[in-house]
CSV table of C-alpha atoms in Angstrom, one decimal:
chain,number,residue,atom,x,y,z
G,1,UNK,CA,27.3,114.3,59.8
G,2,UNK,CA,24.4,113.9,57.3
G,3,UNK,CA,20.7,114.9,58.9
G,4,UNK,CA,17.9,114.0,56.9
G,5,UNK,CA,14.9,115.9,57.7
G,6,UNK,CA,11.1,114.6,56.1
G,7,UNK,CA,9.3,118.0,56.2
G,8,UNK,CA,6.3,116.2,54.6
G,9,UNK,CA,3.0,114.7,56.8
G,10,UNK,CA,2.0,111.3,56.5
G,11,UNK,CA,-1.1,112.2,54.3
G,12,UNK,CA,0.7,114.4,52.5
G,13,UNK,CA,3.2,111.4,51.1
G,14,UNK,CA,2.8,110.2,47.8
G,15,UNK,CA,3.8,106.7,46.4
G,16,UNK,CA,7.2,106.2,44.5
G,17,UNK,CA,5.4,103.9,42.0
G,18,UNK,CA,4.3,106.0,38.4
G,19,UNK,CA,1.3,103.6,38.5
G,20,UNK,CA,-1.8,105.1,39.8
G,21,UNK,CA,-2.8,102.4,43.0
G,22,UNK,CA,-7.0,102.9,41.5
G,23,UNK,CA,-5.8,102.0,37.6
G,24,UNK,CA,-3.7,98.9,39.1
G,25,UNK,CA,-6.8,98.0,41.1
G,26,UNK,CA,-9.4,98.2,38.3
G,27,UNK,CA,-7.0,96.8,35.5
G,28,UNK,CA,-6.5,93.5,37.7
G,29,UNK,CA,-10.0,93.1,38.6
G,30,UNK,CA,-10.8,93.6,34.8
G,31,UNK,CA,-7.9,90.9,34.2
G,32,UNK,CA,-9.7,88.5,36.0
G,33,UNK,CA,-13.3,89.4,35.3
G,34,UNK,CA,-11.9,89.5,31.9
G,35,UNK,CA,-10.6,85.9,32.3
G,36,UNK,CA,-13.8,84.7,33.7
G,37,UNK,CA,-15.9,85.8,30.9
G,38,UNK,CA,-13.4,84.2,28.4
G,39,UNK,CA,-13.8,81.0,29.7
G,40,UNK,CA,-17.8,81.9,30.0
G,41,UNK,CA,-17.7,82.8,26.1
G,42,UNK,CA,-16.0,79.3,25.4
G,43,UNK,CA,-18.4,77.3,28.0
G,44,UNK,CA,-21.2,79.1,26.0
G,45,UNK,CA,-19.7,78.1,22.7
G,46,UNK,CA,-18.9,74.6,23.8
G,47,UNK,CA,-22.2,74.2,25.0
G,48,UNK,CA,-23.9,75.8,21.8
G,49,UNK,CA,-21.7,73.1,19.5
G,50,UNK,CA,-22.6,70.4,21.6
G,51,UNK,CA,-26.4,71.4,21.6
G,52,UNK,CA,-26.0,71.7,18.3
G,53,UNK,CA,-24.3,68.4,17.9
G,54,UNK,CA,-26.7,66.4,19.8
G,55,UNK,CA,-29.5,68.1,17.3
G,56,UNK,CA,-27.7,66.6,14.7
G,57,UNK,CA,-27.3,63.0,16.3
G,58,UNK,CA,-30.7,62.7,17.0
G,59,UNK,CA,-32.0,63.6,13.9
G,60,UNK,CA,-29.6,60.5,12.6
G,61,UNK,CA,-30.9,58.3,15.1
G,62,UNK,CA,-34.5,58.9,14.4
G,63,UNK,CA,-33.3,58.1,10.8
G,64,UNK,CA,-31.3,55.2,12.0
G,65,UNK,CA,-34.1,53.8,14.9
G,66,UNK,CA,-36.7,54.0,12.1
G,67,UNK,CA,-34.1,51.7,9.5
G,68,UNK,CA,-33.5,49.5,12.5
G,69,UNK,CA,-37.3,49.0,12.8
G,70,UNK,CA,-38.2,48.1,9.2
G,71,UNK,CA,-35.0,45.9,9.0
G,72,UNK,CA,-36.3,44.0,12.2
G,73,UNK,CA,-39.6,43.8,10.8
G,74,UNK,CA,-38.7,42.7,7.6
G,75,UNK,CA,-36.5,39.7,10.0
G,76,UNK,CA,-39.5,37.2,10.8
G,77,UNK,CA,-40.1,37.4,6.8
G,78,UNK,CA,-37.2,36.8,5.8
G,79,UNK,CA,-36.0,33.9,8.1
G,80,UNK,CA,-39.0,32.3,7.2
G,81,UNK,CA,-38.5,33.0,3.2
G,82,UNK,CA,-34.8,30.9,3.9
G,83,UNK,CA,-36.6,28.2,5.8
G,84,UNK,CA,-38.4,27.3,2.5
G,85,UNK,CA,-34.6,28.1,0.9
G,86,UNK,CA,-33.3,25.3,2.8
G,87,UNK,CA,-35.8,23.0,1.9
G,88,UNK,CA,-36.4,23.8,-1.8
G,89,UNK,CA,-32.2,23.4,-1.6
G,90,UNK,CA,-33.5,19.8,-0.1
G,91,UNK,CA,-34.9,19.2,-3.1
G,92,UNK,CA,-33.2,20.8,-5.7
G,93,UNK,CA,-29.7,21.3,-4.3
G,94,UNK,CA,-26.7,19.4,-6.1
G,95,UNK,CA,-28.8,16.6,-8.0
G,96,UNK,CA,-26.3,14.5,-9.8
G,97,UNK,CA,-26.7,13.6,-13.3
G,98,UNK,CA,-25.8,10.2,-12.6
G,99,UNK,CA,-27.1,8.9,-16.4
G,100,UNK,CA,-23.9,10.7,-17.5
G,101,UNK,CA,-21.7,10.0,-14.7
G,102,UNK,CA,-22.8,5.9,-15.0
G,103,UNK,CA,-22.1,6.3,-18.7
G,104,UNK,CA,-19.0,7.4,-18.2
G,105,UNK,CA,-18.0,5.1,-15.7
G,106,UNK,CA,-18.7,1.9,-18.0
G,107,UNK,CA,-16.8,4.2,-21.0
G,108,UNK,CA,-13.6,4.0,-18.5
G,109,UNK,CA,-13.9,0.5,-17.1
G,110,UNK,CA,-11.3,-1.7,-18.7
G,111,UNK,CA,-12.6,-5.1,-20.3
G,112,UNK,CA,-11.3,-7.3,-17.4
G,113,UNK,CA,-13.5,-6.0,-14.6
G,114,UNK,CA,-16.8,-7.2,-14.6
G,115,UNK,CA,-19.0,-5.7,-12.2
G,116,UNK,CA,-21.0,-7.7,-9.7
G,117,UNK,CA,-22.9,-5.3,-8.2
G,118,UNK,CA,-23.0,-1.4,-8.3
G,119,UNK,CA,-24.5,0.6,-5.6
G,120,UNK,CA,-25.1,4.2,-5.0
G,121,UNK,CA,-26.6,5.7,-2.1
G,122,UNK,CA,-27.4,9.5,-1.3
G,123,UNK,CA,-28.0,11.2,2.2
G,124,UNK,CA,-29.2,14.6,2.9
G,125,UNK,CA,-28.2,15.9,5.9
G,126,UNK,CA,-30.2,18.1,7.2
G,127,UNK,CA,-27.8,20.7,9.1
G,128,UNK,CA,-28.5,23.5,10.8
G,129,UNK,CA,-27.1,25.9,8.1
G,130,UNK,CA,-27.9,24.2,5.5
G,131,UNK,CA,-28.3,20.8,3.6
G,132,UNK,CA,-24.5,18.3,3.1
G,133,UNK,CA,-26.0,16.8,-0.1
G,134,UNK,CA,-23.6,13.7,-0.1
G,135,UNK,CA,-23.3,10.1,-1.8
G,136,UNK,CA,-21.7,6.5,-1.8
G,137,UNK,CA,-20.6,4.8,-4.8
G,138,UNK,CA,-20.1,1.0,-4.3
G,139,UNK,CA,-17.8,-1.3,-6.7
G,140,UNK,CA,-18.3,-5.6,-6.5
G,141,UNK,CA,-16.3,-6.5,-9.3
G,142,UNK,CA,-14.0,-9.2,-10.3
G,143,UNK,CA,-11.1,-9.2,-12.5
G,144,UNK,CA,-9.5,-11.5,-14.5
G,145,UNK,CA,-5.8,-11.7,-15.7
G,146,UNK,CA,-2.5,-12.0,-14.2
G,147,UNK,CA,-1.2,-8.5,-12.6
G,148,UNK,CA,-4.4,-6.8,-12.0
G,149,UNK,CA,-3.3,-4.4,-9.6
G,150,UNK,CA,-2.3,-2.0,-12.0
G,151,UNK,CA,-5.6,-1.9,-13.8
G,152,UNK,CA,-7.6,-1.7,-10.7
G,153,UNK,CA,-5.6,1.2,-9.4
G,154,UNK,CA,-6.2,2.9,-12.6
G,155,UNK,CA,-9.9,2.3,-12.4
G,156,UNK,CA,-9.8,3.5,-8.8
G,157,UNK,CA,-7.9,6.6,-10.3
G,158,UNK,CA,-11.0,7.2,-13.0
G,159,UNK,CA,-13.8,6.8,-10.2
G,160,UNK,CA,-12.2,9.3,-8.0
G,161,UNK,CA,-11.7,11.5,-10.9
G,162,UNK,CA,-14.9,11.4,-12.4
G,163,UNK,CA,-16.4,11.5,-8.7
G,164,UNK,CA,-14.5,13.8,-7.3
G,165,UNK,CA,-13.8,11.6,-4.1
G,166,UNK,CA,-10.6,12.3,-2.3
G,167,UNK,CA,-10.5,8.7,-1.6
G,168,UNK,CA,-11.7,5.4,-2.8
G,169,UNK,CA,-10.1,2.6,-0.6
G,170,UNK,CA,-10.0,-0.9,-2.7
G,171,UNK,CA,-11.4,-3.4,-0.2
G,172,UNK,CA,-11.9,-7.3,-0.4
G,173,UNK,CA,-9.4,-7.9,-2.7
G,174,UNK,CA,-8.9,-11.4,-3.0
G,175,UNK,CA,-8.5,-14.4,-5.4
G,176,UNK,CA,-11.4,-16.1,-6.5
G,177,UNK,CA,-11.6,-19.7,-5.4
G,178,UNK,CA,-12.1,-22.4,-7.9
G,179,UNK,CA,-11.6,-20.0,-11.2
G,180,UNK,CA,-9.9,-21.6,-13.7
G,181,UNK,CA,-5.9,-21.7,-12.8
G,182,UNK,CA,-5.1,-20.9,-16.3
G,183,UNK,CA,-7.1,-17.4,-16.2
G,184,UNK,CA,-6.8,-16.3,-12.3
G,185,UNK,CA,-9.4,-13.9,-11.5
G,186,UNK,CA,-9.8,-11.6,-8.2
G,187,UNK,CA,-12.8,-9.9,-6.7
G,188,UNK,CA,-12.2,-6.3,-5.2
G,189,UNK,CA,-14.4,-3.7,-3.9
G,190,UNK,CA,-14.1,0.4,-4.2
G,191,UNK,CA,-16.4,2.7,-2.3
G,192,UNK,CA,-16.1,6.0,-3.4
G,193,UNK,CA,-17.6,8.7,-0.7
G,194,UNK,CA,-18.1,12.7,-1.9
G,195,UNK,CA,-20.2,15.6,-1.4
G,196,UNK,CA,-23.0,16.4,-4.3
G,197,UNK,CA,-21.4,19.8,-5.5
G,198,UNK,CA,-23.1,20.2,-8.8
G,199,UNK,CA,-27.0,20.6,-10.2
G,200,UNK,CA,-28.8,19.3,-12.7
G,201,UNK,CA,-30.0,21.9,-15.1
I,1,UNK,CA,-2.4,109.5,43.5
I,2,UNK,CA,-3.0,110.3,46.3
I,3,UNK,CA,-2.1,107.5,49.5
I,4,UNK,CA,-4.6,106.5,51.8
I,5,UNK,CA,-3.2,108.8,55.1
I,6,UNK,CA,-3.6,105.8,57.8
I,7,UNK,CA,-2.0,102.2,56.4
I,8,UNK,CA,-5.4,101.0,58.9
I,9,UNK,CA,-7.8,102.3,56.1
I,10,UNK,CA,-5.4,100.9,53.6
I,11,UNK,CA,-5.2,97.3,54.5
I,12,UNK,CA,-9.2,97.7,55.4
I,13,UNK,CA,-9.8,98.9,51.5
I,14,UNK,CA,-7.3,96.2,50.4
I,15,UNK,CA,-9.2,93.1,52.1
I,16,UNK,CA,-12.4,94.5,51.2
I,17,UNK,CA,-11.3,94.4,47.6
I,18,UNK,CA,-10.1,90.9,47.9
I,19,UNK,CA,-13.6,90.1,50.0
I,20,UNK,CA,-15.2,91.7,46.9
I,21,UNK,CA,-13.9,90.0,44.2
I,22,UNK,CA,-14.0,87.0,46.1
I,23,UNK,CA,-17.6,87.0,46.4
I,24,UNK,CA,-17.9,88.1,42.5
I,25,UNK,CA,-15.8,84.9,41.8
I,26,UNK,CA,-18.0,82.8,44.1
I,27,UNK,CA,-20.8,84.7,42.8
I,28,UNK,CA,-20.1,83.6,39.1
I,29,UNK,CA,-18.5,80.5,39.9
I,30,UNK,CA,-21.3,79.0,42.0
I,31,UNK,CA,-24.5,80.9,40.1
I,32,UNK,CA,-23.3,80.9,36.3
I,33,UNK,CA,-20.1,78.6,35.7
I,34,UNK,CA,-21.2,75.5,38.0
I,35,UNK,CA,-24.9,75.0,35.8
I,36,UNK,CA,-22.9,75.8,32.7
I,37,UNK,CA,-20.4,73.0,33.5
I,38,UNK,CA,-23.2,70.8,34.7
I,39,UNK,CA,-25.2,71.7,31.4
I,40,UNK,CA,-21.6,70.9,29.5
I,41,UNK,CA,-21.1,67.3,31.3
I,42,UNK,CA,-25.0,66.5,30.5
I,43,UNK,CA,-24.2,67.5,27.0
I,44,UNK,CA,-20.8,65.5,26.3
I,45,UNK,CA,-23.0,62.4,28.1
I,46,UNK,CA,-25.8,62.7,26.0
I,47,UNK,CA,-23.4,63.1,22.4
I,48,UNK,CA,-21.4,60.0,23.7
I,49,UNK,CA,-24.6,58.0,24.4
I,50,UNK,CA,-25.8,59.0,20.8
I,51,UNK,CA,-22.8,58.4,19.1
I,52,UNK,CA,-22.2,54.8,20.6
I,53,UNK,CA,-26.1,54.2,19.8
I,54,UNK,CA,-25.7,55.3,16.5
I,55,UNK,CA,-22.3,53.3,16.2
I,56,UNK,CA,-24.4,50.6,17.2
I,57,UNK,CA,-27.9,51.3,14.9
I,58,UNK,CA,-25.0,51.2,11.9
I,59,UNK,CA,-23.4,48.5,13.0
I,60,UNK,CA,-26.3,46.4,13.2
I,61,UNK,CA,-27.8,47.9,10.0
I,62,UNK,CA,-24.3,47.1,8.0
I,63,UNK,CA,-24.9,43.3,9.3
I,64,UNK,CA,-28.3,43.1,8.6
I,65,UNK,CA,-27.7,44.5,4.4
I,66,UNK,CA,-24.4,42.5,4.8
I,67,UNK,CA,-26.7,39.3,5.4
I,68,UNK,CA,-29.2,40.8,3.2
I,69,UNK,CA,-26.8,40.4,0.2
I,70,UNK,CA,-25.6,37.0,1.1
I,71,UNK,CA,-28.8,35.8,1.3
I,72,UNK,CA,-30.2,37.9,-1.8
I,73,UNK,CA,-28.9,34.9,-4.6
I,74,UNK,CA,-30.3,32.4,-1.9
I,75,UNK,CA,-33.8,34.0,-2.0
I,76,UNK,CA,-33.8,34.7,-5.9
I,77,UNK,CA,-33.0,31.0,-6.8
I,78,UNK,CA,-35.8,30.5,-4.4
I,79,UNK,CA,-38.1,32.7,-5.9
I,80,UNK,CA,-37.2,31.5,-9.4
I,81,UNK,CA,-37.5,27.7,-8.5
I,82,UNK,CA,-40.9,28.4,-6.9
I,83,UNK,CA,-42.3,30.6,-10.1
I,84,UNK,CA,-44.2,27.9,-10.3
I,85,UNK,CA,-45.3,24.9,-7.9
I,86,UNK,CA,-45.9,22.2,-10.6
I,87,UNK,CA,-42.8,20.3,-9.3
I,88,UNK,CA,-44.7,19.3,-6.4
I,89,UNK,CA,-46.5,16.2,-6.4
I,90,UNK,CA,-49.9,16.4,-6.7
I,91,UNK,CA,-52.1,13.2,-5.7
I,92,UNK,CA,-54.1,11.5,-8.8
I,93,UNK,CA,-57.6,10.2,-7.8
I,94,UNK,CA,-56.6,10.9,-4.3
I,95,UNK,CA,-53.6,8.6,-4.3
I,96,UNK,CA,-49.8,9.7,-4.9
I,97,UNK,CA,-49.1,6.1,-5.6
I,98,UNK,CA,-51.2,6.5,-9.1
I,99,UNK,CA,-49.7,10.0,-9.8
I,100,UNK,CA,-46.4,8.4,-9.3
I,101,UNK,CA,-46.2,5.2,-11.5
I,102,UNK,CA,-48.1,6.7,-14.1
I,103,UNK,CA,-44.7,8.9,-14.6
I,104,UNK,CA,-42.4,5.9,-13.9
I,105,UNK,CA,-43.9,3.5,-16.9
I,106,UNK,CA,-43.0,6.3,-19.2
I,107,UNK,CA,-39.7,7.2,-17.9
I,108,UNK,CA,-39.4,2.9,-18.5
I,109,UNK,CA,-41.5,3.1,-22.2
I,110,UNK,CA,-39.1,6.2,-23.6
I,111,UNK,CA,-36.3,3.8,-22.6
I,112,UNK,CA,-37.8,0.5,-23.8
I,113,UNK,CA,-37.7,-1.6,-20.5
I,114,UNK,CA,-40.1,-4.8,-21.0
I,115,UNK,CA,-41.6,-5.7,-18.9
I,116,UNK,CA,-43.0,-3.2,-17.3
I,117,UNK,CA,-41.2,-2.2,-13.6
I,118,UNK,CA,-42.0,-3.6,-10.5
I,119,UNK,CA,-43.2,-0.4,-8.7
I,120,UNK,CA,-43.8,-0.2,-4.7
I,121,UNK,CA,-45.0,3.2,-3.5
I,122,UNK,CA,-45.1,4.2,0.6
I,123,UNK,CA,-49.2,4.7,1.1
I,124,UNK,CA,-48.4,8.2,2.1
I,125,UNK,CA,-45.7,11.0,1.9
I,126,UNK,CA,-43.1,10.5,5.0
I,127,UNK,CA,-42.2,13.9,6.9
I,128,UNK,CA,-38.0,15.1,6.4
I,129,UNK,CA,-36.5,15.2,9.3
I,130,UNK,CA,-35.3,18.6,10.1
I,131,UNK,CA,-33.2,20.1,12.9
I,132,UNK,CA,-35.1,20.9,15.9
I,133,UNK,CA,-34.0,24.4,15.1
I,134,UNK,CA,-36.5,25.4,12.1
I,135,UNK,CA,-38.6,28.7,12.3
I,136,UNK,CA,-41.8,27.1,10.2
I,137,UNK,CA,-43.1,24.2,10.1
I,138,UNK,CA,-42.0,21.8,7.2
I,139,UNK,CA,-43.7,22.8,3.5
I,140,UNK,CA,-42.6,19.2,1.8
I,141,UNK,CA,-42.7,15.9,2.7
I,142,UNK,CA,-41.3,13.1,0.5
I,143,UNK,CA,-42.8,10.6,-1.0
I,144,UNK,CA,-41.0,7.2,-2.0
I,145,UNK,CA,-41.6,4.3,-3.9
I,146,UNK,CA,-39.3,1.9,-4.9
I,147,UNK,CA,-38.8,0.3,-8.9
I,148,UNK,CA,-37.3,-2.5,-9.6
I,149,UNK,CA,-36.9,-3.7,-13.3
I,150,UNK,CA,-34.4,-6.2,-15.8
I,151,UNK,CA,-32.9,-4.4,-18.3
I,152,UNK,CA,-29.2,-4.0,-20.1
I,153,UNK,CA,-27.1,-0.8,-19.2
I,154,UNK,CA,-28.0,1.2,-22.2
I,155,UNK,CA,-31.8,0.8,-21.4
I,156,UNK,CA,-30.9,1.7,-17.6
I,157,UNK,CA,-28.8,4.7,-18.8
I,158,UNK,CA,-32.0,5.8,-20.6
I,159,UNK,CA,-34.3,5.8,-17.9
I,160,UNK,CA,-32.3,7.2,-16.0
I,161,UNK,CA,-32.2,10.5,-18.5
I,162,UNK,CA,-35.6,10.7,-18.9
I,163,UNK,CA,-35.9,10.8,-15.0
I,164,UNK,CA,-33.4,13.7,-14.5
I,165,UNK,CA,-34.7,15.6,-17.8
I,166,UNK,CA,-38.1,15.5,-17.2
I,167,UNK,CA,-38.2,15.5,-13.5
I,168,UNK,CA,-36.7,18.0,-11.8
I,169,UNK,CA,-37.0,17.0,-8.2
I,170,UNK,CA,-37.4,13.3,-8.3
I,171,UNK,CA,-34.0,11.9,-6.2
I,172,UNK,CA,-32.3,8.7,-7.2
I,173,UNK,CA,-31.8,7.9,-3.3
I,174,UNK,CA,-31.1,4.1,-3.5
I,175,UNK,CA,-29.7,2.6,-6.8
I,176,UNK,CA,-28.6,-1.4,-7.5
I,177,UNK,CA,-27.1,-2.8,-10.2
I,178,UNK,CA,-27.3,-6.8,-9.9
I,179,UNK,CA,-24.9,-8.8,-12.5
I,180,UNK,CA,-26.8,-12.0,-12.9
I,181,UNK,CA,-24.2,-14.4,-14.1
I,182,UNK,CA,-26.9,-16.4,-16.6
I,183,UNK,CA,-27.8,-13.5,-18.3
I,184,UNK,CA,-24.6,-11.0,-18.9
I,185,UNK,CA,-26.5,-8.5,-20.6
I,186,UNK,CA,-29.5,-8.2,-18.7
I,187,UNK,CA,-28.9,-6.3,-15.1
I,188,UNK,CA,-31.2,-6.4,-12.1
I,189,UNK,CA,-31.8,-2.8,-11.3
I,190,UNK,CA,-33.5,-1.2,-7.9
I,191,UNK,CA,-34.3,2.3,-7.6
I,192,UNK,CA,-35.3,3.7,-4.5
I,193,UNK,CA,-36.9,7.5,-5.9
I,194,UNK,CA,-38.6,10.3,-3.5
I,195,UNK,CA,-40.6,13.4,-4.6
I,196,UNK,CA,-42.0,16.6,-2.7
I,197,UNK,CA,-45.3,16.3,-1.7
I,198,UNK,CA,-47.1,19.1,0.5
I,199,UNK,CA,-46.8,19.1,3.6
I,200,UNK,CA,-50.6,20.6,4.4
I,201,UNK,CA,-53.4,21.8,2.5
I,202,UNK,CA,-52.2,25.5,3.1
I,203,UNK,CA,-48.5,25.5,2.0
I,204,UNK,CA,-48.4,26.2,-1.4
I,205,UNK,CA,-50.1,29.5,-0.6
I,206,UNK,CA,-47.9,30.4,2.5
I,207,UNK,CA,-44.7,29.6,0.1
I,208,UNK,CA,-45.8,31.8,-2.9
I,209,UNK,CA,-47.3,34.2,-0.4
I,210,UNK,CA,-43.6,34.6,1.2
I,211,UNK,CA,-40.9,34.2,-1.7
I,212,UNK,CA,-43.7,37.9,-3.4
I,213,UNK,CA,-43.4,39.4,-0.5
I,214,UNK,CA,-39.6,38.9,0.1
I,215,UNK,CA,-38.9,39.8,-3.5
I,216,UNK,CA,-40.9,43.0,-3.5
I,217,UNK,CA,-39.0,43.9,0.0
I,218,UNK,CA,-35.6,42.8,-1.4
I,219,UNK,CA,-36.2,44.6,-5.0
I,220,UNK,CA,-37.1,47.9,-3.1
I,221,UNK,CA,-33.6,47.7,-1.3
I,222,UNK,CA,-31.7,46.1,-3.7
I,223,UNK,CA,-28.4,47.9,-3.9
């Protein structure tokens, strides 16, 4: 039989553990205080960069509020400087040179066509970003010969090229009445519509 | 070290340890770390609300030079078309009607029409019609006339050239060409013509006063 006899008083008992119970104590309330004032430090430093930041910011938006200012200052001016734009453009914008274009026109007419009447008309449109500078071009002619299809077509094909119209329709084409039967002759029509692209210098 | 004798003392130093770090965490939490973070969200608000105003200030700033630019070779053709106002018609005695046939019988005498042209002028300049969107009140108003002459196609050709060389604003806005079946040669011509006239007594000034300033603005920031 094994007796086991504790000779020592409660008091007089000492702990099993090598580490001292005070330097366990103070080391974990130094872990956290230590912790604490960590994430202190990097509030601080956060809050410095951001302070720091925002000096920064503002010093770019007074830049940035004064260029705003000037820029809508300077607005009234220049909205009013492209009001007279638009209607100098009225005026001067995409005048055709239509001496040359009419003398080029009779230089590509063939012979048989005889014109009856030539108009041309120009609109200004007044939009509200800007002026559609546009004009008509109106063909009475008749034509004598036999087969004059072909030369009207490429007379319509030399309006629209010199014009720049995407399309000419040939209207009222029809034989003339009481033209002599030995030289048949046909009247026709060609309205050329396009936009005025080009100034006068 | 040395145990405390009676496990009562112990657990009484323990929770007052605990109770004491406690109130040092609520101490710090509540007196140093809640302000900080409050100071911290205050902060990060006030860089987002800078950095989406300035986000915004550039933005608009970029549009503005953006339309700046595009507008620049608008506004120099303006200011060099408006160097000088001559090209607007100027009444002659007190009537535009005078001012304007006096420059239509030698557009017809540099291209030898005979006789002279029939020539109908409005009594006074008409106003464009704009959009109801306009910023100013119109600078030019047209005036029309219309001319009506016999001539061959050369002759017509002619006038025509004089009117675009020496005119720079007059519009051809009607023009007729009549065959007349008893004369081949000769053609019946109608012209319907408009000019720019002032619109009131102060526009020239306001005009010139604008296109300087607008130059001397767009000069300082030209890029």
């Amino acid at each position: 039989m094994l007796v086991a006899i504790n000779f020592c008083l409660d008091q007089e008992r000492r702990s099993a553990t090598t580490i001292p119970w005070k330097a366990l104590g103070f080391g974990l309330l130094g872990l956290i205080l230590g912790m604490l004032l960590l994430q202190l430090s990097l509030k601080y430093l956060k809050a410095y960069e951001l302070e720091r930041q925002v000096r920064h910011l503002e010093s770019t938006l007074t830049d940035l509020r004064r260029r705003e200012a000037e820029e809508r200052a300077n607005e009234p001016l220049l909205v009013q400087a492209m009001e007279y734009a638009r209607e100098i453009d009225y005026w001067f914008g995409r005048r055709p040179a239509w001496s040359a274009t009419l003398h080029r026109i009779a230089r590509e007419t063939p012979p048989v066509i005889q014109f009856q009447q030539l108009l041309i008309e120009t609109t200004r449109d007044v939009k509200n970003d800007g002026i559609e500078h546009q004009a008509q071009m109106t063909f009475q002619a008749r034509i004598a010969g036999d087969r004059p299809e072909a030369v009207i077509q490429r007379f319509q094909s030399a309006v629209e090229s010199l014009t720049g119209s995407e399309e000419s329709p040939i209207e009222n084409y029809r034989p003339i009445q009481g033209a002599d039967p030995n030289t048949p002759a046909h009247s026709f029509r060609i309205s050329a519509r396009f936009p005025l692209t080009e100034d006068v210098e | 070290m040395k145990r405390p004798g009676n496990p009562e003392n112990l657990k009484k130093i323990v929770v007052a340890a605990v109770l004491a770090a406690g109130l040092v965490v609520f101490g710090l939490k509540v007196g140093v770390m809640n302000p900080l973070n409050r100071r911290l969200e205050r902060l990060i608000e006030h860089v987002e609300k800078a950095e989406n105003d300035q986000a915004a200030l550039r933005d608009y700033l970029r549009r503005a030079h953006t339309q700046q630019l595009d507008r620049l070779s608008i506004l120099e053709i303006l200011a060099q078309r408006t160097r000088t106002t001559d090209f607007v018609l100027e009444p002659r005695m007190g009537s535009y009607e005078v001012a304007v046939r006096q420059q239509v019988l030698d557009w017809a005498a540099q291209a030898g029409i005979s006789p002279d042209p029939e020539f109908r002028g409005r009594p006074e300049p008409q106003a464009v019609r704009w959009s109801a969107q306009r910023a100013i009140a119109p600078t030019l108003t047209a005036y029309s006339a219309t001319v009506t002459f016999n001539t061959d196609l050369p002759a017509m050709l002619k006038f025509l050239a004089a009117l675009e060389s020496q005119s720079p604003v007059c519009n051809v806005t009607r023009l007729t060409i009549n065959a007349d079946a008893r004369t081949p040669r000769q053609h019946r011509v109608s012209m319907e013509l408009d000019w720019p006239a002032w619109a009131h007594e102060r526009a020239p000034v306001d005009l010139t006063n604008t296109v300087t300033r607008v130059m001397a603005r767009f000069s300082e920031e030209a890029p």
